Short mmCIF file of C-alpha atoms in Angstrom, two decimals:
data_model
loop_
_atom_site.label_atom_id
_atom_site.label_comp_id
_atom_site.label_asym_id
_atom_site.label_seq_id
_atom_site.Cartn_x
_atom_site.Cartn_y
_atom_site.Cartn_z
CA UNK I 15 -2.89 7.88 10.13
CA UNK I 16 -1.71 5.56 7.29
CA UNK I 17 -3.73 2.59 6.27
CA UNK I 18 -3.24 0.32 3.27
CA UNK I 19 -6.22 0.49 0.66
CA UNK I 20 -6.83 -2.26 -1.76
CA UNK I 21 -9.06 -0.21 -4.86
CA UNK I 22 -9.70 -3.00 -7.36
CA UNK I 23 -7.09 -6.58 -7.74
CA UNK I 24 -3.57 -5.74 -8.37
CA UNK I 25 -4.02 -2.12 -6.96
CA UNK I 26 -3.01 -1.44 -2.94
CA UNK I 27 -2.00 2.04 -2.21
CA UNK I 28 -1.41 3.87 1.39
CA UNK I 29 -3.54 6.69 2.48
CA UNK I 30 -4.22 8.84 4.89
CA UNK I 31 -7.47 7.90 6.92
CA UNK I 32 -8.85 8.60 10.22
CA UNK I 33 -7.47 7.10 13.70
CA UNK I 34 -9.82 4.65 14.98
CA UNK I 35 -11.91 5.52 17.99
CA UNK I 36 -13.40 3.46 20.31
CA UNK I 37 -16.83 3.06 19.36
CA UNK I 38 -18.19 0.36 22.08
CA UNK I 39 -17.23 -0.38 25.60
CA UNK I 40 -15.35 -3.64 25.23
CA UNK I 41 -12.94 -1.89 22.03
CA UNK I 42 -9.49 -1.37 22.51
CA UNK I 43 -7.53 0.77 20.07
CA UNK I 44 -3.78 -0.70 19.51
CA UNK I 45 -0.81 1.35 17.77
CA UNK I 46 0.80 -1.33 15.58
CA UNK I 47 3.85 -2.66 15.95
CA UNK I 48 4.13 -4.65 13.34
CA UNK I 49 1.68 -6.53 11.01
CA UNK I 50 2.16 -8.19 7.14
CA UNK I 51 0.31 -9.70 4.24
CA UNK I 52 -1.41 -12.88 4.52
CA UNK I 53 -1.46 -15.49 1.44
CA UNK I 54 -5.17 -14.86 2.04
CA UNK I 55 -4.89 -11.39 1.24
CA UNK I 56 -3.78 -12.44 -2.67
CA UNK I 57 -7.36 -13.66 -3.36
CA UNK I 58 -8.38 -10.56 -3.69
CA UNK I 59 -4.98 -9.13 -5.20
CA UNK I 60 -5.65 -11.10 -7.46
CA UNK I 61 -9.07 -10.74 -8.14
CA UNK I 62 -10.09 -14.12 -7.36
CA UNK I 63 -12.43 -12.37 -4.74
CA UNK I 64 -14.21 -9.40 -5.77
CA UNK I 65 -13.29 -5.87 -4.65
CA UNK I 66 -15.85 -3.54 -5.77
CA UNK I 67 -14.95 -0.42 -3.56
CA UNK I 68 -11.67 1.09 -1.80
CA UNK I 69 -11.54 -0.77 1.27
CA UNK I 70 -9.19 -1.40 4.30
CA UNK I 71 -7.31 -4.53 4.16
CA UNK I 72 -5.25 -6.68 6.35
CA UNK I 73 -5.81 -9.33 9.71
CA UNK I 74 -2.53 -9.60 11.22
CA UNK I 75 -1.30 -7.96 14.01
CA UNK I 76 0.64 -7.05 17.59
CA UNK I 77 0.48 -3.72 19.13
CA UNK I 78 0.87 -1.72 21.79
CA UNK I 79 -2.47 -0.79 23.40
CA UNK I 80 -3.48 2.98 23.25
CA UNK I 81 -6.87 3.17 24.73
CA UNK I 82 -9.48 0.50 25.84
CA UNK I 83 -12.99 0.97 26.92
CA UNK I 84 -14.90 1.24 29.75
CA UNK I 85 -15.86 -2.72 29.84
CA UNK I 86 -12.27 -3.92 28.85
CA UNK I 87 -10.63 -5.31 32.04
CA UNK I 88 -8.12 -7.72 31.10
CA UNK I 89 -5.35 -5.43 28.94
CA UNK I 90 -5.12 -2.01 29.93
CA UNK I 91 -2.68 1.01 27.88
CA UNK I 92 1.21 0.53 27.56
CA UNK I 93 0.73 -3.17 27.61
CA UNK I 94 2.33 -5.19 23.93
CA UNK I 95 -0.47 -7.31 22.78
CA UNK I 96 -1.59 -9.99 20.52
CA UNK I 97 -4.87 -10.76 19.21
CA UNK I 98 -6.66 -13.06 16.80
CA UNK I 99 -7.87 -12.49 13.06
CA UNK I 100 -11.08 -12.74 14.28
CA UNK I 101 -12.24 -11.05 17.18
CA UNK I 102 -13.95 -13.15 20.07
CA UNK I 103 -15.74 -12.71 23.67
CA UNK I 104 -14.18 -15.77 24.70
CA UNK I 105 -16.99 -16.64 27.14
CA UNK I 106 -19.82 -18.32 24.71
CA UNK I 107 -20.03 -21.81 24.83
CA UNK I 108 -18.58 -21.75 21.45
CA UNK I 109 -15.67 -20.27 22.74
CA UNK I 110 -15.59 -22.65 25.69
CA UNK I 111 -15.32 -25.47 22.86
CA UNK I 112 -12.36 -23.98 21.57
CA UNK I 113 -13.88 -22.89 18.46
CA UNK I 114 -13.14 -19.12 18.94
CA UNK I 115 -13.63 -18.07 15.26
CA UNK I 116 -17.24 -19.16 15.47
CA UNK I 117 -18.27 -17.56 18.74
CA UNK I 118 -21.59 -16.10 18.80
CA UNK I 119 -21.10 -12.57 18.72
CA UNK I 120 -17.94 -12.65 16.41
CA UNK I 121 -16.38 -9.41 14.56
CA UNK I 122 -13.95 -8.50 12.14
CA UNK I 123 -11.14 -6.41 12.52
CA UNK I 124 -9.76 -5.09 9.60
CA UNK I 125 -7.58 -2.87 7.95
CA UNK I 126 -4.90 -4.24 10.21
CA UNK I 127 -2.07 -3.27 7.87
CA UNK I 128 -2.40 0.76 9.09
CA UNK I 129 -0.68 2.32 12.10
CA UNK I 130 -3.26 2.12 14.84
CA UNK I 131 -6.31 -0.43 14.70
CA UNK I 132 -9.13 -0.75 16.93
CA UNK I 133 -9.93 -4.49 18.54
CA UNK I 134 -13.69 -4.99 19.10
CA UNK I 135 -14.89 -7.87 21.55
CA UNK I 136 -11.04 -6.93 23.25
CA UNK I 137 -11.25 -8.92 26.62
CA UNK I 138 -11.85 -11.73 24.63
CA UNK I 139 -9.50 -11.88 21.44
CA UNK I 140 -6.24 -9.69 22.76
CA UNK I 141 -3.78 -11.64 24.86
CA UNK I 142 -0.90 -9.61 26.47
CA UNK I 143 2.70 -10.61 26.62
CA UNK I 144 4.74 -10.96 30.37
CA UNK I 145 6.83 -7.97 30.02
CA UNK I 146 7.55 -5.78 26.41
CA UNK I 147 8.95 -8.35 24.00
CA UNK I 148 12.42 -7.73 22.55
CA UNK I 149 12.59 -6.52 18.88
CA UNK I 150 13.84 -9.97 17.49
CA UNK I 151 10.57 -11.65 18.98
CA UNK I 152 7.93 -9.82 17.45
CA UNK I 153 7.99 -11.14 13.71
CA UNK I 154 7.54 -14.58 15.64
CA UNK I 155 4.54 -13.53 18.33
CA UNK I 156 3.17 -11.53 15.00
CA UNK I 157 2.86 -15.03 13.61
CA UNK I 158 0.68 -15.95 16.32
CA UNK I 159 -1.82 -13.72 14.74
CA UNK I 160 -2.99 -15.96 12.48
CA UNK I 161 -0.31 -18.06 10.26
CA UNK I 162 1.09 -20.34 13.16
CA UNK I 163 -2.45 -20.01 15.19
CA UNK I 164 -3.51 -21.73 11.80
CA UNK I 165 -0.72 -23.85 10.84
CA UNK I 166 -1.44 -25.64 14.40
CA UNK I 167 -5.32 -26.06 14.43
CA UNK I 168 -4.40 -27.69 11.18
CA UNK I 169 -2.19 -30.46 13.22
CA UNK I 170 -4.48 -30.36 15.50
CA UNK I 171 -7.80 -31.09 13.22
CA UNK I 172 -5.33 -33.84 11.44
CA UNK I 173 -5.24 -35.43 15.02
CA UNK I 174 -1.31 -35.13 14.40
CA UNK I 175 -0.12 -37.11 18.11
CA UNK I 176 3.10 -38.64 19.46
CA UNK I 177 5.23 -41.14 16.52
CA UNK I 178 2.53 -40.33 13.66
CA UNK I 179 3.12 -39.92 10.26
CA UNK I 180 2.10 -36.27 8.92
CA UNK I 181 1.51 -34.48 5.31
CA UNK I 182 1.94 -31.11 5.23
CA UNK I 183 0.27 -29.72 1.78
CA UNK I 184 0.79 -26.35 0.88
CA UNK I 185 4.27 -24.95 1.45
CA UNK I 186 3.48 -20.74 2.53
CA UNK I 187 3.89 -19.69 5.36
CA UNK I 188 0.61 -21.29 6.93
CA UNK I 189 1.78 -24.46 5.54
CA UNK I 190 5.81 -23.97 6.79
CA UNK I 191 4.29 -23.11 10.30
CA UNK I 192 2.05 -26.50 10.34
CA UNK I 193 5.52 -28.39 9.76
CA UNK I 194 6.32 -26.41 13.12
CA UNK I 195 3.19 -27.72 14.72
CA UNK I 196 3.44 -31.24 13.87
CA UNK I 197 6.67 -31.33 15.34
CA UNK I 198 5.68 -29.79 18.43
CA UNK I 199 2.88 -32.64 18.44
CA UNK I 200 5.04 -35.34 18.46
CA UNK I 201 5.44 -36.46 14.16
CA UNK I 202 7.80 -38.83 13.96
CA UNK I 203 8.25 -38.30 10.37
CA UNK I 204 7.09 -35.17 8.38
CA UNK I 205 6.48 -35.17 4.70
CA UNK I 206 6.02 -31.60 3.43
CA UNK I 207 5.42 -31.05 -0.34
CA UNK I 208 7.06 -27.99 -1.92
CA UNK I 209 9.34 -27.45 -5.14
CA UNK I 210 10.59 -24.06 -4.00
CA UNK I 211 14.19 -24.57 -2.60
CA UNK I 212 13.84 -21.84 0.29
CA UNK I 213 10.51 -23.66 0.99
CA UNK I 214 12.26 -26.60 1.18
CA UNK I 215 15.33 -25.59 3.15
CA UNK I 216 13.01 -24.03 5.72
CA UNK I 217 10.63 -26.85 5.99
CA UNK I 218 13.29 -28.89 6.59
CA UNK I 219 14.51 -26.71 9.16
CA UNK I 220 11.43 -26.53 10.86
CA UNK I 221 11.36 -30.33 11.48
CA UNK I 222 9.86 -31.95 8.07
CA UNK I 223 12.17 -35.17 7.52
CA UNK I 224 11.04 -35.71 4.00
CA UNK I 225 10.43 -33.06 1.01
CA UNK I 226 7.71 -34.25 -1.83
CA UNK I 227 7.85 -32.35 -5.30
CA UNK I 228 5.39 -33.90 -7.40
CA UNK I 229 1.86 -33.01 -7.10
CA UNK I 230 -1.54 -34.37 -8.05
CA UNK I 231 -1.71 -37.99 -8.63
CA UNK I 232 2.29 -38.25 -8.61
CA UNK I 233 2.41 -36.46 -5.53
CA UNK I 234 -0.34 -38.84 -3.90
CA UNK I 235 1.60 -41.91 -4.79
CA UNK I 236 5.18 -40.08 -4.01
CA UNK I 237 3.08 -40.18 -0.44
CA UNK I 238 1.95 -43.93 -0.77
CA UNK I 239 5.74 -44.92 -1.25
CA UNK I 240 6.55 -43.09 1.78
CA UNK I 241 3.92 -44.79 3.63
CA UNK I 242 4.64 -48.64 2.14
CA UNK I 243 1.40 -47.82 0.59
CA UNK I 244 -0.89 -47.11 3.27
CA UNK I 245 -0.97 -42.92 3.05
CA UNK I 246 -0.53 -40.99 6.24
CA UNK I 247 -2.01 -40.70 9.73
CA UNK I 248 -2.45 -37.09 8.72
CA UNK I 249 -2.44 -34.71 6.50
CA UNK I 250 -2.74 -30.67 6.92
CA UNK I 251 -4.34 -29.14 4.17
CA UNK I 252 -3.10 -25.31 3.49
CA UNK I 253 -4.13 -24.16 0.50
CA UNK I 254 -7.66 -24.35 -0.18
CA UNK I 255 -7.97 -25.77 -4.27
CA UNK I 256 -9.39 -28.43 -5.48
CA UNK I 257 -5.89 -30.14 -6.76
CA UNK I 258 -4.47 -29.60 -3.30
CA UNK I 259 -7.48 -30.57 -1.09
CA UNK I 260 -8.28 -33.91 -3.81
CA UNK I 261 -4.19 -34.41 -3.41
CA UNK I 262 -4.49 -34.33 1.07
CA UNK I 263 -7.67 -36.54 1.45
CA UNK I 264 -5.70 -39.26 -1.26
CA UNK I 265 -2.74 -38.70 0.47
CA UNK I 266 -4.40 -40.20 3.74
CA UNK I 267 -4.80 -43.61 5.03
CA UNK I 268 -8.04 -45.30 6.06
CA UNK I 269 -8.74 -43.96 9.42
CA UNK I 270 -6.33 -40.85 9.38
CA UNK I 271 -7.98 -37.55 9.41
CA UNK I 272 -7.28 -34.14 7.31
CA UNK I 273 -7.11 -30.35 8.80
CA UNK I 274 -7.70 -28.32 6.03
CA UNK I 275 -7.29 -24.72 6.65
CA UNK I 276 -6.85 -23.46 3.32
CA UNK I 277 -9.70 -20.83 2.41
CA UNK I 278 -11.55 -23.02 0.11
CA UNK I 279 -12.08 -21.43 -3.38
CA UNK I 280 -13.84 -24.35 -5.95
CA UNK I 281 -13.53 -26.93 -3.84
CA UNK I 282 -15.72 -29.95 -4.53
CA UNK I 283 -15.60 -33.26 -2.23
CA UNK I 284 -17.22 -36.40 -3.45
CA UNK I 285 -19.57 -37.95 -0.69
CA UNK I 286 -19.38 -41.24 -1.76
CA UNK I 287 -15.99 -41.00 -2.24
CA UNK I 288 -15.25 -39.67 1.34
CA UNK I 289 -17.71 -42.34 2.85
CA UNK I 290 -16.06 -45.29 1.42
CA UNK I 291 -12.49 -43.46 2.07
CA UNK I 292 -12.92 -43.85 5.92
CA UNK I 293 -11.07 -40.41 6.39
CA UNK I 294 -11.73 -37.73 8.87
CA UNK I 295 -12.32 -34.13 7.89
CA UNK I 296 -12.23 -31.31 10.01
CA UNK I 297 -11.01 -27.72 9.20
CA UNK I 298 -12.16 -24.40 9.18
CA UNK I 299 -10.98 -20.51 10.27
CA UNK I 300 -8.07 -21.48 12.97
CA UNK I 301 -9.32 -20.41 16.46
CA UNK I 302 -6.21 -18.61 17.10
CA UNK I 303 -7.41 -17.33 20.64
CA UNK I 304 -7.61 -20.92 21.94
CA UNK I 305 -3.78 -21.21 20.90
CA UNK I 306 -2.68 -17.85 22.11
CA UNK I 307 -1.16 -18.37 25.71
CA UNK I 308 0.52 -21.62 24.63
CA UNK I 309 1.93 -20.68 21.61
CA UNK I 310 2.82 -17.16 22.99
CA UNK I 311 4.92 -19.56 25.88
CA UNK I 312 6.78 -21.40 23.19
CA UNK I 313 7.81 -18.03 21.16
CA UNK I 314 9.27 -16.27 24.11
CA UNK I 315 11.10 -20.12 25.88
CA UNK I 316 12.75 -20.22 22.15
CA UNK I 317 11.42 -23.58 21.55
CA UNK I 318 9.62 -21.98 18.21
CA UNK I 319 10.63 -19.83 15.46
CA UNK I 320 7.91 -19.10 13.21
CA UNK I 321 8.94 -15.75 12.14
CA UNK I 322 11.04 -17.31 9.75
CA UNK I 323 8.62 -17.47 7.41
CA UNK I 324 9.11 -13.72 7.36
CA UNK I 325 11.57 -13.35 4.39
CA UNK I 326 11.04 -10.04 3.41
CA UNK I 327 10.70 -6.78 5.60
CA UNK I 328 9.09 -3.09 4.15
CA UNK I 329 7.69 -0.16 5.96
CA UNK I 330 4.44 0.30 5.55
CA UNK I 331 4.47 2.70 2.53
CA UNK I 332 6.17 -0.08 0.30
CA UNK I 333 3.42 -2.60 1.33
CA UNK I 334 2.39 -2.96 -2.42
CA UNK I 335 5.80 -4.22 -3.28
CA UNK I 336 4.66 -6.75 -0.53
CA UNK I 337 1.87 -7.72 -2.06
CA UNK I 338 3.88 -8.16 -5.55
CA UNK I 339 6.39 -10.20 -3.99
CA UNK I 340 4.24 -12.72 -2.23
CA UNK I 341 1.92 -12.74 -5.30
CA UNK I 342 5.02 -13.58 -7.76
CA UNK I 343 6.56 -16.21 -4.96
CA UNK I 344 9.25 -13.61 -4.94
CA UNK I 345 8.86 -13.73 -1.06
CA UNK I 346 7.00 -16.27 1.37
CA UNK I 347 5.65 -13.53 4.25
CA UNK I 348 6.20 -9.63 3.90
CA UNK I 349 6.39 -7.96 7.26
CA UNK I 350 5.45 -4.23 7.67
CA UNK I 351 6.67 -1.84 9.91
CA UNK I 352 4.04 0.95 10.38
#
């Protein structure tokens, strides 16, 4: 089959690799519909994490399912599926808690942007649609994999509730879909920051009701204007620097709470500072799985349409134009088609 192969930052090719098999009793093997590159991806595009051997790459995903195994009861072949970026049993009590992406006997699938992946843990983390989804639905249930899954455990760890005020940090396609969650959790007014026009115009579109430019300390006080100086009730952190997480917990008033879901690279809080801040911090890898059946609900009733975010499309062999696209801003969310 083809897979995508990231061999050292800057450098993704598609190869020819093995089909999956499946290895343990509760794997399922899933023929991809469609999957795409995730802003997280670019860290190690970049180079910003390191990539010292050829490796599969990729986390997103929907599929058809091929072949489960002999403990997998709840999807079976022929069925359209979803699943999380991380997989989960779903039955630990870390799971019950609705922290999925820390359940106790986690795995990883990977190498997600290929024609056929294999699902460990697949009871747990896949979630099957009602019927076969039409072809304009799946770039918005492929969101569900991880980028709205995210964008609304971000609302949800910023306590976002019914007539609050919300920040929205970070305008990619985690940060865009956030916007979409705080409107579906009742904002009353929406502040996203972004100085990219499409951004912007799709922000706004998804529900923000105010659009911030500045950033750093002219973005916090841009915020404090908004706010007749008190800062937000909260604020969704989706980047994961030091500028943008030091701009969300300033950007929040006493007593307000931040989701940061950003993947944190040298990000340094000040204790003292927090204590005396009185703001609430809670973040972490988005347990998608908790989401899944709601979210999947609100995709397929038309009440959500994240797969905007989706602003370029490629086959799978062009995926390192995809790559170069979202790395140059060129393109919010590349889609593949396998």
């Amino acid at each position: 089959m083809r897979a995508t192969i990231i061999h050292a930052p800057g450098d993704i090719r598609v190869e020819n690799v093995p089909e999956p098999k499946i290895v343990e009793p509760t794997d399922a093997v899933i023929r991809t519909v469609a999957t795409c590159v995730c802003g997280s991806d670019l860290w190690s595009y970049r180079g910003v994490n390191p990539v010292t051997e050829p490796q599969p790459i990729g986390h997103e995903y929907v599929g058809i399912v091929e072949e489960v195994g002999s403990g997998v009861s709840s999807v079976r072949p022929g069925q359209f599926v979803i699943g999380s970026f991380i997989a989960s049993d779903n039955t630990c009590p870390v799971c019950r808690a609705g922290y999925h992406t820390s359940c106790l006997h986690r795995d990883f699938p990977n190498g997600c942007q290929a024609e056929y992946v294999r699902i460990p843990l697949a009871d747990g983390t896949l979630v099957a649609t009602p019927d076969g989804p039409a072809s304009e639905l799946v770039p918005h249930l492929l969101t569900l994999s991880d980028v709205m899954g995210t964008g609304w455990y971000a609302a949800r760890a910023a306590e976002v509730g019914p007539g609050s005020t919300a920040v929205v940090v970070g305008d990619g396609a985690v940060g865009l879909c956030g916007v979409i969650a705080a409107k579906e959790l009742g904002a009353e007014r929406i502040i996203a920051m972004s100085r990219h026009e499409s951004r912007q115009k799709l922000a706004l579109e998804f529900g923000a009701t105010d659009i911030v430019t500045e950033r750093g300390g002219e973005g916090v006080a841009r915020v404090k204007e908004l706010t007749n100086g008190i800062g937000a009730d909260s604020v969704l952190e989706c980047v994961g620097t030091q500028e943008s997480m030091h701009q969300a917990l300033q950007s929040t008033r006493p007593g307000g709470n931040v989701g940061f879901v950003g993947m944190p690279h040298g990000v340094q809080i000040d204790g003292q500072e927090l204590f005396f801040s009185h703001v609430g911090l809670r973040g972490g890898p988005a347990p998608v799985r908790a989401y899944l059946p709601d979210l999947i609900d609100r995709v397929v009733s038309g009440r959500i349409h994240p797969g905007k975010v989706f602003d370029l499309t490629l086959p799978l062999d062009e995926v390192a134009e995809g790559y170069k696209a979202m790395d140059e801003r060129r393109a919010i969310k590349a889609l593949l088609r396998p």
